[in-house]
Amino acid sequence: MYETILYNVDQGVATITLNRPDSLNAFTKQLNDDVRKAVKQASGDSDVRCIVITGAGRAFCSGQDLKDVGESADFGEVLRNNYHPMVREIERCEKPVIAAVNGVAAGAGFSLALACDFRIASEKSSFIQAFIHIGLVPDAANLYYLPKLIGEAKTMELAVLGDKISAETAQQYGLLTKLVSSDNWEDEVNAFAGRLAAMPTKAIGLIKRSIKASWNITFDEYLEKEAYGQRIAGLTDDFEEGVQAFIDKRKPAFQGK
Amino acid sequence: MSKFEFIETTIIDGVGFIELNRPEVLNAINRGMVSELVSTMKEFDRDDHVKVIVLTGKGRAFAAGADIDEMAQDSPIDLELLDQFAEWDQMLQVKKPVIGAVNGFALGGGFELALSCDMLFATETSQFGFPEVNLGVMPGAGGTQHLTKIMGKKKALEWLWTGEKMSADEAIHYGIVNRLIAPELLIEETMKFAKKVAKQPPLAVRLIKESVDKAVDYPLDEGMKFERKNFYLLFSSEDQTEGMNAFIEKRKPQFKGK
C-alpha cells in the first residue's frame, strides 16, 4: 500500500518509518503523499493512540530530493501540492505525534520534525536549515513552528546562517523532549510512545486543539474554546475512569475513549 | 415519532428540531426531502409549542448537494413544469427563527439550504461551497443571490466561479456563519442558543426577523418605515405591557406570545 514508508501498528502505537535510506530518506512527492496518507490512516484508526515518525538507516530525513524536482519547477506549486497537504494532516491530527529523530534532519526534514508534537532525538542526530545554502527559504511550515518553539532570535540565526546544530544544542534551545544515547534508542522511543498511548487520548487531542488555537485567537475566544474542551473531556469514559481510579486509589486504565 | 422517509423531526423545550436523514449519501437533497422539509417547517410555524426551528444533518455532513441522478436527464421544460423551487422558496416564508447547525459539508443545494436559515452555527471543520460550476451549471435555489448579499459581489464570484470549498474560518470572516463550535458540541451549543431565543417574547422575535429580512432588500427609507410599523404594532401586544411593567416593577417578565 505504501511505497516509500513502512507502516506498523503495535500496542496502540503507529510507527511511520521513512524508508528511502539510500537517499537519506529525502522527500519525493511519493514520500510526501505516503506520510500524509499514513498520518490520516493512523488518525482514523481507533486502535492507534500515538504516532511515531522516524527514519530508516542513518538519517531522519534529508529534505527535498533534488532529483525529484527540476530547477525550473514552480516551487510554490511543489509546496501546495506535496508538502502543504502533508503538514496540514499532521497539524490537524488529534493524536500525539512524536518525531523520533534518529539522524540528520535537514531542510524539509527539519520541518517535518517541527510539525510533530514531541521530538525525541538520538545523540547521533543533527538539525540544519539547509535552504539558505542554495538560496532558498525554509518551507513546509518550518518558520511557522520554529519561532514558537525557540523564539525569534534563535530562529533567525538558524534560518539565515544555516549552521548545523548538534542534538545537544537542539536540547539547549528547547527543541527536544528528550536526548537519548544511541545504545538505548529503541527502548527509549518505545517507552515514551507507550506512555503516551496509555494516556487519555481524547484529552490529549483537546489539549493540542487549545494550544494550537491559542496562537490565532483572542483571549475571550480562547476562553470559549477552553469551555468547549473541558465539556468534551468531561463526557469521556477516560474522565470517568480517572475519577473512579482516584477514589479507588488505583492506577487508571485509560481506553482512549 | 418521525413519519417521514428523508428527515427526522422532534420538539424539545420549544425548539422544533429537524435532521436531514440520508447519511449514507451525505444527506443529498432530493425532491422528497424538500417536500418533507417544507411541510414540517410550515407545521412548526403554526405550532404554538415551537418557538424556534433548528435544522441539521445526520452523520458526517449537513448536506453535500442535490441528488444529481434525479435531475441529470431533465429538460428545461421538465424543470419549468415541475417548478421544484417553488416549494423550496416557501422556506423563506417561515416566520419563526430558523437556525442551521452545519456539521461537515454544506455543498451546492446543501449550502443553499444553509444560507436559507436565519442564523448558522458550524464547526471548525465545516466546509462550504458551490461546486455546480464543475458540472456545467450553477446554483438554482438562491445560491448566487444569498451568497452575494452576504459576502459582496467580488468574494461571491470567486467561490461561485471556482467551485472550491470554503473553510469555516473564511465563512466566519465573511459573516456567513455566526459561531464556530467544537464538532462534538455543535448540537448541544446550538440547542442552548435556540432555547435562549425560545424564551424571548415570540411576537417581538417574529417582527424583528420580518424587519431584518426587509433590510436586505428594501431601500433604507422604506425599511425604516416598515420597522416603525412593526415597532408600533408590538405596542398592541400583551407581552409589551408585561415586559414594560416587569421592568418598572423590577421583576422578571412572563411572556405569553400574545
Short mmCIF file of C-alpha atoms in Angstrom, two decimals:
data_model
loop_
_atom_site.label_atom_id
_atom_site.label_comp_id
_atom_site.label_asym_id
_atom_site.label_seq_id
_atom_site.Cartn_x
_atom_site.Cartn_y
_atom_site.Cartn_z
CA MET A 1 0.00 0.00 0.00
CA TYR A 2 2.89 2.37 0.78
CA GLU A 3 5.96 2.60 -1.47
CA THR A 4 8.31 4.82 0.48
CA ILE A 5 7.41 4.27 4.14
CA LEU A 6 6.90 1.36 6.50
CA TYR A 7 3.68 1.50 8.48
CA ASN A 8 3.25 -0.59 11.57
CA VAL A 9 0.78 -0.57 14.46
CA ASP A 10 1.73 -2.23 17.73
CA GLN A 11 0.10 -1.82 21.14
CA GLY A 12 -1.60 1.45 20.28
CA VAL A 13 1.46 2.99 18.61
CA ALA A 14 1.53 3.60 14.86
CA THR A 15 5.09 3.88 13.59
CA ILE A 16 5.70 5.59 10.27
CA THR A 17 9.26 4.89 9.07
CA LEU A 18 10.54 6.98 6.18
CA ASN A 19 12.10 4.27 4.07
CA ARG A 20 14.41 5.65 1.40
CA PRO A 21 17.67 5.06 3.28
CA ASP A 22 19.81 5.18 0.12
CA SER A 23 18.90 8.84 -0.35
CA LEU A 24 18.89 9.58 3.42
CA ASN A 25 15.08 9.50 3.31
CA ALA A 26 14.85 12.52 1.03
CA PHE A 27 11.35 13.68 0.16
CA THR A 28 9.84 12.80 -3.19
CA LYS A 29 6.20 13.53 -3.97
CA GLN A 30 5.54 9.85 -3.27
CA LEU A 31 7.08 10.16 0.21
CA ASN A 32 5.08 13.32 0.96
CA ASP A 33 1.90 11.54 -0.09
CA ASP A 34 2.74 8.35 1.81
CA VAL A 35 3.38 10.26 5.05
CA ARG A 36 0.14 12.23 4.60
CA LYS A 37 -1.89 9.07 3.97
CA ALA A 38 -0.27 7.21 6.85
CA VAL A 39 -0.98 10.03 9.32
CA LYS A 40 -4.55 10.11 8.07
CA GLN A 41 -4.87 6.34 8.42
CA ALA A 42 -3.49 6.46 11.98
CA SER A 43 -5.77 9.39 12.86
CA GLY A 44 -8.82 7.43 11.76
CA ASP A 45 -7.81 4.15 13.41
CA SER A 46 -9.34 3.88 16.89
CA ASP A 47 -6.66 1.32 17.87
CA VAL A 48 -3.97 3.97 17.41
CA ARG A 49 -3.35 6.31 20.34
CA CYS A 50 0.11 7.62 19.49
CA ILE A 51 2.03 8.16 16.23
CA VAL A 52 5.81 7.93 15.82
CA ILE A 53 7.58 9.27 12.73
CA THR A 54 11.17 8.10 12.26
CA GLY A 55 13.70 7.34 9.54
CA ALA A 56 15.25 4.08 8.29
CA GLY A 57 19.02 3.91 8.18
CA ARG A 58 21.31 6.64 9.44
CA ALA A 59 19.22 9.75 8.62
CA PHE A 60 15.87 11.02 9.87
CA CYS A 61 15.16 12.91 6.67
CA SER A 62 17.46 14.93 4.43
CA GLY A 63 14.77 17.20 2.95
CA GLN A 64 13.68 17.53 -0.65
CA ASP A 65 15.18 15.05 -3.12
CA LEU A 66 16.53 17.49 -5.70
CA LYS A 67 16.40 14.76 -8.35
CA ASP A 68 12.60 14.70 -7.95
CA VAL A 69 12.09 18.38 -8.91
CA GLY A 70 13.79 20.26 -11.71
CA GLU A 71 15.46 23.62 -11.15
CA SER A 72 12.78 25.18 -13.30
CA ALA A 73 9.93 23.70 -11.23
CA ASP A 74 7.39 26.07 -9.70
CA PHE A 75 8.39 25.63 -6.06
CA GLY A 76 5.20 27.37 -4.88
CA GLU A 77 3.18 24.61 -6.55
CA VAL A 78 5.52 21.90 -5.21
CA LEU A 79 4.74 23.16 -1.71
CA ARG A 80 1.00 23.48 -2.33
CA ASN A 81 0.73 20.03 -3.90
CA ASN A 82 3.30 17.97 -1.97
CA TYR A 83 4.25 19.46 1.37
CA HIS A 84 1.28 21.51 2.49
CA PRO A 85 -1.23 18.64 2.42
CA MET A 86 1.27 16.59 4.48
CA VAL A 87 1.90 19.21 7.19
CA ARG A 88 -1.82 20.06 7.29
CA GLU A 89 -2.61 16.42 8.01
CA ILE A 90 -0.10 16.41 10.90
CA GLU A 91 -1.34 19.80 12.18
CA ARG A 92 -4.93 18.52 12.14
CA CYS A 93 -4.11 15.18 13.79
CA GLU A 94 -5.66 14.93 17.26
CA LYS A 95 -3.38 12.14 18.46
CA PRO A 96 0.08 12.78 19.91
CA VAL A 97 2.73 12.71 17.19
CA ILE A 98 6.39 12.05 18.08
CA ALA A 99 9.31 12.75 15.79
CA ALA A 100 11.91 10.12 16.70
CA VAL A 101 14.91 11.88 15.15
CA ASN A 102 17.44 9.09 14.65
CA GLY A 103 19.89 11.03 12.49
CA VAL A 104 20.20 14.19 10.44
CA ALA A 105 17.05 16.28 10.00
CA ALA A 106 17.84 18.69 7.17
CA GLY A 107 15.69 21.19 5.31
CA ALA A 108 12.12 19.93 4.99
CA GLY A 109 13.19 17.01 7.19
CA PHE A 110 13.79 19.56 9.96
CA SER A 111 10.33 21.00 9.15
CA LEU A 112 8.76 17.56 9.49
CA ALA A 113 10.25 17.19 12.97
CA LEU A 114 8.91 20.64 13.91
CA ALA A 115 5.40 19.77 12.78
CA CYS A 116 5.30 16.95 15.35
CA ASP A 117 4.21 17.46 18.97
CA PHE A 118 7.27 15.93 20.57
CA ARG A 119 10.86 15.48 19.40
CA ILE A 120 12.99 12.71 20.82
CA ALA A 121 16.48 12.84 19.37
CA SER A 122 19.35 10.40 19.28
CA GLU A 123 22.76 11.74 20.26
CA LYS A 124 23.71 10.96 16.64
CA SER A 125 21.12 13.38 15.28
CA SER A 126 21.64 16.89 13.99
CA PHE A 127 19.48 19.66 12.62
CA ILE A 128 20.14 22.02 9.74
CA GLN A 129 18.21 24.68 7.84
CA ALA A 130 19.94 23.79 4.56
CA PHE A 131 17.71 26.03 2.44
CA ILE A 132 19.83 29.20 2.61
CA HIS A 133 22.86 27.42 1.18
CA ILE A 134 21.12 27.09 -2.16
CA GLY A 135 19.45 30.50 -1.95
CA LEU A 136 16.04 29.29 -0.77
CA VAL A 137 13.95 29.89 2.36
CA PRO A 138 12.80 27.35 4.97
CA ASP A 139 9.50 25.80 3.94
CA ALA A 140 6.91 23.14 4.84
CA ALA A 141 5.71 25.35 7.73
CA ASN A 142 9.22 25.48 9.21
CA LEU A 143 9.14 29.17 10.12
CA TYR A 144 5.58 28.90 11.41
CA TYR A 145 6.65 26.44 14.08
CA LEU A 146 10.26 27.31 14.86
CA PRO A 147 9.82 30.83 16.37
CA LYS A 148 7.01 29.48 18.54
CA LEU A 149 9.31 26.72 19.80
CA ILE A 150 12.62 28.53 20.30
CA GLY A 151 11.90 32.25 19.84
CA GLU A 152 12.67 34.66 17.02
CA ALA A 153 16.35 35.28 17.83
CA LYS A 154 17.49 31.67 17.58
CA THR A 155 15.15 31.02 14.63
CA MET A 156 16.77 33.91 12.76
CA GLU A 157 20.25 32.52 13.43
CA LEU A 158 19.39 29.02 12.30
CA ALA A 159 17.43 30.09 9.21
CA VAL A 160 19.80 32.80 8.00
CA LEU A 161 23.18 31.32 8.92
CA GLY A 162 22.20 27.77 8.12
CA ASP A 163 24.64 26.23 10.58
CA LYS A 164 24.19 22.62 11.51
CA ILE A 165 23.40 22.16 15.21
CA SER A 166 24.04 19.06 17.28
CA ALA A 167 21.41 17.25 19.31
CA GLU A 168 22.91 18.80 22.48
CA THR A 169 22.47 22.29 21.09
CA ALA A 170 18.93 21.46 19.96
CA GLN A 171 18.21 20.37 23.51
CA GLN A 172 19.63 23.60 24.96
CA TYR A 173 17.36 25.58 22.60
CA GLY A 174 14.34 23.74 23.96
CA LEU A 175 13.56 21.83 20.76
CA LEU A 176 13.70 18.38 22.30
CA THR A 177 11.59 16.47 24.77
CA LYS A 178 14.45 14.05 25.29
CA LEU A 179 18.02 13.43 24.17
CA VAL A 180 18.78 9.72 24.10
CA SER A 181 22.04 7.81 23.80
CA SER A 182 22.22 5.59 20.75
CA ASP A 183 22.54 2.43 22.86
CA ASN A 184 19.06 2.87 24.34
CA TRP A 185 17.49 4.47 21.29
CA GLU A 186 14.71 1.98 20.50
CA ASP A 187 13.86 1.26 24.13
CA GLU A 188 13.57 4.95 24.98
CA VAL A 189 11.41 5.73 21.95
CA ASN A 190 9.17 2.73 22.64
CA ALA A 191 8.84 3.63 26.31
CA PHE A 192 7.87 7.23 25.57
CA ALA A 193 5.42 6.25 22.82
CA GLY A 194 3.97 3.54 25.06
CA ARG A 195 3.45 6.04 27.84
CA LEU A 196 1.53 8.42 25.55
CA ALA A 197 -0.50 5.54 24.09
CA ALA A 198 -1.74 4.64 27.58
CA MET A 199 -2.96 8.16 28.34
CA PRO A 200 -6.46 9.69 27.89
CA THR A 201 -6.20 10.18 24.13
CA LYS A 202 -9.19 12.47 23.75
CA ALA A 203 -7.88 14.82 26.43
CA ILE A 204 -4.51 14.97 24.65
CA GLY A 205 -6.30 15.88 21.43
CA LEU A 206 -8.23 18.62 23.22
CA ILE A 207 -5.02 19.98 24.77
CA LYS A 208 -3.49 20.12 21.28
CA ARG A 209 -6.55 21.99 20.00
CA SER A 210 -6.27 24.59 22.76
CA ILE A 211 -2.52 25.13 22.38
CA LYS A 212 -2.75 25.48 18.60
CA ALA A 213 -5.78 27.75 18.80
CA SER A 214 -4.08 29.99 21.35
CA TRP A 215 -1.74 31.38 18.66
CA ASN A 216 -4.52 32.65 16.47
CA ILE A 217 -7.38 33.83 18.65
CA THR A 218 -8.21 36.46 21.24
CA PHE A 219 -8.29 35.79 24.96
CA ASP A 220 -12.09 35.72 25.08
CA GLU A 221 -12.27 33.38 22.09
CA TYR A 222 -9.73 31.18 23.82
CA LEU A 223 -11.82 31.02 27.00
CA GLU A 224 -14.80 29.83 24.95
CA LYS A 225 -12.63 27.11 23.34
CA GLU A 226 -11.42 26.10 26.76
CA ALA A 227 -15.01 25.69 27.92
CA TYR A 228 -15.79 23.50 24.88
CA GLY A 229 -12.68 21.43 25.56
CA GLN A 230 -13.42 20.77 29.19
CA ARG A 231 -17.08 19.99 28.41
CA ILE A 232 -15.98 17.40 25.82
CA ALA A 233 -13.34 15.91 28.14
CA GLY A 234 -15.94 15.66 30.91
CA LEU A 235 -18.06 13.44 28.65
CA THR A 236 -15.31 10.84 28.01
CA ASP A 237 -15.07 7.36 29.52
CA ASP A 238 -11.46 8.16 30.43
CA PHE A 239 -12.57 11.01 32.70
CA GLU A 240 -14.97 8.63 34.47
CA GLU A 241 -12.20 6.05 34.82
CA GLY A 242 -9.73 8.67 36.05
CA VAL A 243 -12.07 9.84 38.81
CA GLN A 244 -13.01 6.28 39.79
CA ALA A 245 -9.35 5.21 39.95
CA PHE A 246 -8.60 8.22 42.14
CA ILE A 247 -11.40 7.26 44.52
CA ASP A 248 -10.31 3.59 44.48
CA LYS A 249 -6.68 4.63 44.99
CA ARG A 250 -5.53 2.58 42.00
CA LYS A 251 -3.87 3.36 38.68
CA PRO A 252 -6.37 4.38 35.98
CA ALA A 253 -6.71 2.15 32.91
CA PHE A 254 -7.50 4.65 30.15
CA GLN A 255 -9.06 3.32 26.96
CA GLY A 256 -8.68 6.43 24.84
CA LYS A 257 -12.46 6.90 24.67
CA MET B 1 -42.02 9.82 16.23
CA SER B 2 -40.87 10.56 12.71
CA LYS B 3 -43.42 9.98 9.99
CA PHE B 4 -41.01 10.87 7.21
CA GLU B 5 -38.73 9.00 4.85
CA PHE B 6 -35.95 11.56 4.37
CA ILE B 7 -35.95 13.63 7.56
CA GLU B 8 -36.48 13.16 11.30
CA THR B 9 -38.27 15.67 13.48
CA THR B 10 -38.92 16.22 17.15
CA ILE B 11 -39.84 19.06 19.52
CA ILE B 12 -37.61 19.71 22.55
CA ASP B 13 -38.31 22.55 25.02
CA GLY B 14 -39.90 24.86 22.47
CA VAL B 15 -37.40 24.00 19.74
CA GLY B 16 -38.57 22.22 16.59
CA PHE B 17 -35.61 20.01 15.67
CA ILE B 18 -35.23 18.77 12.09
CA GLU B 19 -32.50 16.37 10.94
CA LEU B 20 -31.86 15.54 7.30
CA ASN B 21 -31.73 11.77 7.32
CA ARG B 22 -29.94 10.33 4.31
CA PRO B 23 -26.50 10.00 5.93
CA GLU B 24 -25.45 7.21 3.53
CA VAL B 25 -25.44 9.79 0.69
CA LEU B 26 -24.24 12.71 2.88
CA ASN B 27 -27.84 13.95 3.03
CA ALA B 28 -28.06 14.70 -0.69
CA ILE B 29 -31.25 16.71 -1.13
CA ASN B 30 -33.91 15.10 -3.30
CA ARG B 31 -37.39 16.33 -4.11
CA GLY B 32 -38.99 14.15 -1.46
CA MET B 33 -36.70 15.63 1.19
CA VAL B 34 -37.60 19.18 0.18
CA SER B 35 -41.33 18.35 0.41
CA GLU B 36 -40.93 16.86 3.86
CA LEU B 37 -38.76 19.74 5.00
CA VAL B 38 -41.12 22.44 3.78
CA SER B 39 -44.23 20.77 5.18
CA THR B 40 -42.51 20.32 8.56
CA MET B 41 -41.38 23.92 8.67
CA LYS B 42 -44.90 25.12 7.86
CA GLU B 43 -46.32 22.83 10.52
CA PHE B 44 -43.80 24.08 13.11
CA ASP B 45 -44.56 27.67 12.07
CA ARG B 46 -48.20 27.13 13.08
CA ASP B 47 -47.48 25.04 16.19
CA ASP B 48 -47.60 27.04 19.46
CA HIS B 49 -45.24 24.57 21.11
CA VAL B 50 -42.49 25.51 18.68
CA LYS B 51 -40.78 28.88 19.16
CA VAL B 52 -37.58 28.26 17.21
CA ILE B 53 -36.61 25.78 14.47
CA VAL B 54 -33.19 24.09 14.34
CA LEU B 55 -32.07 22.35 11.15
CA THR B 56 -29.12 19.96 10.90
CA GLY B 57 -27.91 16.84 9.08
CA LYS B 58 -27.39 13.34 10.45
CA GLY B 59 -23.93 11.83 10.08
CA ARG B 60 -20.84 13.40 8.59
CA ALA B 61 -22.46 16.15 6.53
CA PHE B 62 -25.11 18.83 6.75
CA ALA B 63 -25.97 18.23 3.10
CA ALA B 64 -23.47 17.61 0.34
CA GLY B 65 -25.66 18.82 -2.52
CA ALA B 66 -28.70 17.96 -4.56
CA ASP B 67 -29.44 14.49 -5.84
CA ILE B 68 -27.76 14.73 -9.26
CA ASP B 69 -29.23 11.46 -10.60
CA GLU B 70 -32.70 12.86 -10.09
CA MET B 71 -32.21 15.82 -12.42
CA ALA B 72 -29.48 14.68 -14.86
CA GLN B 73 -31.96 13.81 -17.62
CA ASP B 74 -34.40 16.71 -17.08
CA SER B 75 -35.07 19.13 -19.94
CA PRO B 76 -35.64 22.86 -19.30
CA ILE B 77 -39.35 22.33 -19.95
CA ASP B 78 -39.44 19.44 -17.45
CA LEU B 79 -37.88 21.73 -14.85
CA GLU B 80 -40.21 24.65 -15.67
CA LEU B 81 -43.30 22.45 -15.38
CA LEU B 82 -42.03 20.71 -12.26
CA ASP B 83 -41.28 24.13 -10.72
CA GLN B 84 -39.42 22.40 -7.90
CA PHE B 85 -38.01 25.59 -6.45
CA ALA B 86 -41.49 27.00 -5.79
CA GLU B 87 -41.73 24.60 -2.87
CA TRP B 88 -38.18 25.40 -1.76
CA ASP B 89 -38.93 29.14 -1.78
CA GLN B 90 -41.66 28.60 0.82
CA MET B 91 -38.91 28.01 3.39
CA LEU B 92 -38.18 31.72 3.19
CA GLN B 93 -41.76 32.45 4.27
CA VAL B 94 -41.30 30.82 7.68
CA LYS B 95 -41.90 33.46 10.35
CA LYS B 96 -40.18 31.78 13.28
CA PRO B 97 -36.39 31.83 13.69
CA VAL B 98 -34.63 29.06 11.73
CA ILE B 99 -31.13 28.19 12.95
CA GLY B 100 -28.90 25.91 10.90
CA ALA B 101 -26.29 23.70 12.58
CA VAL B 102 -23.75 22.83 9.88
CA ASN B 103 -21.76 19.70 10.64
CA GLY B 104 -19.25 18.78 7.92
CA PHE B 105 -20.09 19.66 4.32
CA ALA B 106 -22.69 22.16 3.14
CA LEU B 107 -22.26 21.99 -0.62
CA GLY B 108 -24.39 23.06 -3.57
CA GLY B 109 -28.05 22.69 -2.65
CA GLY B 110 -26.89 21.96 0.90
CA PHE B 111 -25.13 25.32 1.04
CA GLU B 112 -28.26 26.99 -0.37
CA LEU B 113 -30.31 25.32 2.34
CA ALA B 114 -27.85 26.59 4.97
CA LEU B 115 -27.98 30.10 3.51
CA SER B 116 -31.78 29.98 3.74
CA CYS B 117 -31.51 29.75 7.53
CA ASP B 118 -31.64 32.93 9.63
CA MET B 119 -28.52 32.08 11.61
CA LEU B 120 -25.82 29.46 11.15
CA PHE B 121 -23.69 27.63 13.69
CA ALA B 122 -20.91 25.48 12.30
CA THR B 123 -17.77 23.63 13.36
CA GLU B 124 -14.11 24.42 12.75
CA THR B 125 -14.06 21.57 10.25
CA SER B 126 -17.23 22.52 8.34
CA GLN B 127 -16.77 23.28 4.66
CA PHE B 128 -18.99 25.23 2.30
CA GLY B 129 -19.09 25.61 -1.44
CA PHE B 130 -20.94 25.75 -4.74
CA PRO B 131 -19.43 23.02 -6.97
CA GLU B 132 -22.27 23.39 -9.54
CA VAL B 133 -19.94 25.16 -11.99
CA ASN B 134 -17.86 21.99 -12.24
CA LEU B 135 -20.92 20.20 -13.64
CA GLY B 136 -21.55 22.91 -16.21
CA VAL B 137 -24.41 24.51 -14.31
CA MET B 138 -24.89 26.95 -11.43
CA PRO B 139 -26.87 27.29 -8.21
CA GLY B 140 -30.61 27.47 -8.78
CA ALA B 141 -32.18 27.77 -5.34
CA GLY B 142 -30.95 31.22 -4.37
CA GLY B 143 -27.23 30.50 -4.06
CA THR B 144 -25.97 33.37 -6.20
CA GLN B 145 -28.37 35.79 -4.52
CA HIS B 146 -27.93 34.84 -0.86
CA LEU B 147 -24.14 34.49 -1.08
CA THR B 148 -23.71 37.85 -2.84
CA LYS B 149 -25.91 39.65 -0.33
CA ILE B 150 -23.78 38.28 2.50
CA MET B 151 -20.22 38.41 1.07
CA GLY B 152 -20.46 41.06 -1.61
CA LYS B 153 -20.03 40.58 -5.36
CA LYS B 154 -16.28 40.09 -5.58
CA LYS B 155 -15.92 37.36 -2.96
CA ALA B 156 -19.11 35.61 -4.08
CA LEU B 157 -17.87 35.37 -7.67
CA GLU B 158 -14.59 33.87 -6.53
CA TRP B 159 -16.36 30.95 -4.85
CA LEU B 160 -19.07 30.54 -7.48
CA TRP B 161 -16.61 30.54 -10.38
CA THR B 162 -14.01 28.20 -8.91
CA GLY B 163 -16.39 25.82 -7.13
CA GLU B 164 -13.71 25.40 -4.46
CA LYS B 165 -14.52 24.57 -0.86
CA MET B 166 -14.64 27.44 1.60
CA SER B 167 -13.19 26.82 5.06
CA ALA B 168 -15.05 27.53 8.27
CA ASP B 169 -12.59 30.35 9.02
CA GLU B 170 -13.43 32.05 5.73
CA ALA B 171 -17.14 31.53 6.37
CA ILE B 172 -16.99 33.19 9.77
CA HIS B 173 -14.77 36.00 8.46
CA TYR B 174 -17.42 36.98 5.92
CA GLY B 175 -20.35 36.63 8.27
CA ILE B 176 -21.78 33.50 6.64
CA VAL B 177 -21.81 31.70 9.98
CA ASN B 178 -22.42 33.13 13.43
CA ARG B 179 -20.24 30.84 15.52
CA LEU B 180 -17.71 28.06 15.15
CA ILE B 181 -18.19 25.34 17.73
CA ALA B 182 -16.21 22.20 18.54
CA PRO B 183 -17.74 19.41 16.38
CA GLU B 184 -18.58 17.29 19.44
CA LEU B 185 -20.73 20.09 20.88
CA LEU B 186 -22.38 21.54 17.78
CA ILE B 187 -25.89 20.33 18.55
CA GLU B 188 -25.62 20.92 22.30
CA GLU B 189 -24.47 24.54 21.86
CA THR B 190 -26.91 25.26 19.04
CA MET B 191 -29.76 23.93 21.17
CA LYS B 192 -28.63 26.07 24.13
CA PHE B 193 -28.82 29.14 21.93
CA ALA B 194 -32.13 28.09 20.36
CA LYS B 195 -33.68 27.55 23.79
CA LYS B 196 -32.50 31.00 24.85
CA VAL B 197 -34.25 32.59 21.85
CA ALA B 198 -37.29 30.37 22.50
CA LYS B 199 -37.71 32.10 25.87
CA GLN B 200 -37.75 35.57 24.31
CA PRO B 201 -41.15 37.22 23.64
CA PRO B 202 -42.22 35.42 20.44
CA LEU B 203 -44.03 38.33 18.80
CA ALA B 204 -41.02 40.62 19.16
CA VAL B 205 -38.73 37.86 17.84
CA ARG B 206 -41.07 37.34 14.89
CA LEU B 207 -41.36 41.01 13.90
CA ILE B 208 -37.63 41.54 14.35
CA LYS B 209 -37.00 38.74 11.83
CA GLU B 210 -39.50 40.25 9.42
CA SER B 211 -37.90 43.69 9.71
CA VAL B 212 -34.32 42.44 9.36
CA ASP B 213 -35.31 40.44 6.27
CA LYS B 214 -36.69 43.66 4.75
CA ALA B 215 -33.42 45.46 5.47
CA VAL B 216 -31.71 43.13 3.00
CA ASP B 217 -33.93 44.19 0.08
CA TYR B 218 -35.63 47.48 0.84
CA PRO B 219 -34.20 50.95 0.33
CA LEU B 220 -33.34 52.38 3.76
CA ASP B 221 -36.27 54.81 3.80
CA GLU B 222 -38.79 52.02 3.10
CA GLY B 223 -37.09 49.74 5.60
CA MET B 224 -37.27 52.40 8.32
CA LYS B 225 -40.99 52.85 7.71
CA PHE B 226 -41.51 49.09 7.79
CA GLU B 227 -39.59 48.81 11.03
CA ARG B 228 -41.58 51.62 12.63
CA LYS B 229 -44.92 49.97 11.78
CA ASN B 230 -43.74 46.74 13.42
CA PHE B 231 -42.46 48.68 16.43
CA TYR B 232 -45.88 50.32 16.85
CA LEU B 233 -47.63 47.00 16.27
CA LEU B 234 -45.87 45.45 19.26
CA PHE B 235 -47.48 48.08 21.50
CA SER B 236 -50.76 46.29 20.92
CA SER B 237 -49.36 43.08 22.44
CA GLU B 238 -49.84 41.77 25.99
CA ASP B 239 -46.13 40.96 26.06
CA GLN B 240 -45.25 44.66 25.62
CA THR B 241 -47.42 45.60 28.61
CA GLU B 242 -45.98 42.75 30.66
CA GLY B 243 -42.37 43.46 29.61
CA MET B 244 -42.52 47.16 30.45
CA ASN B 245 -44.44 46.63 33.72
CA ALA B 246 -41.92 43.99 34.81
CA PHE B 247 -39.08 46.40 34.02
CA ILE B 248 -40.67 49.17 36.12
CA GLU B 249 -41.52 46.73 38.94
CA LYS B 250 -38.01 45.23 38.79
CA ARG B 251 -39.22 41.65 38.32
CA LYS B 252 -38.81 39.02 35.60
CA PRO B 253 -41.42 39.25 32.82
CA GLN B 254 -43.72 36.33 31.96
CA PHE B 255 -44.22 36.40 28.20
CA LYS B 256 -47.19 34.63 26.57
CA GLY B 257 -46.67 35.32 22.90
CA LYS B 258 -49.83 37.40 22.75
#
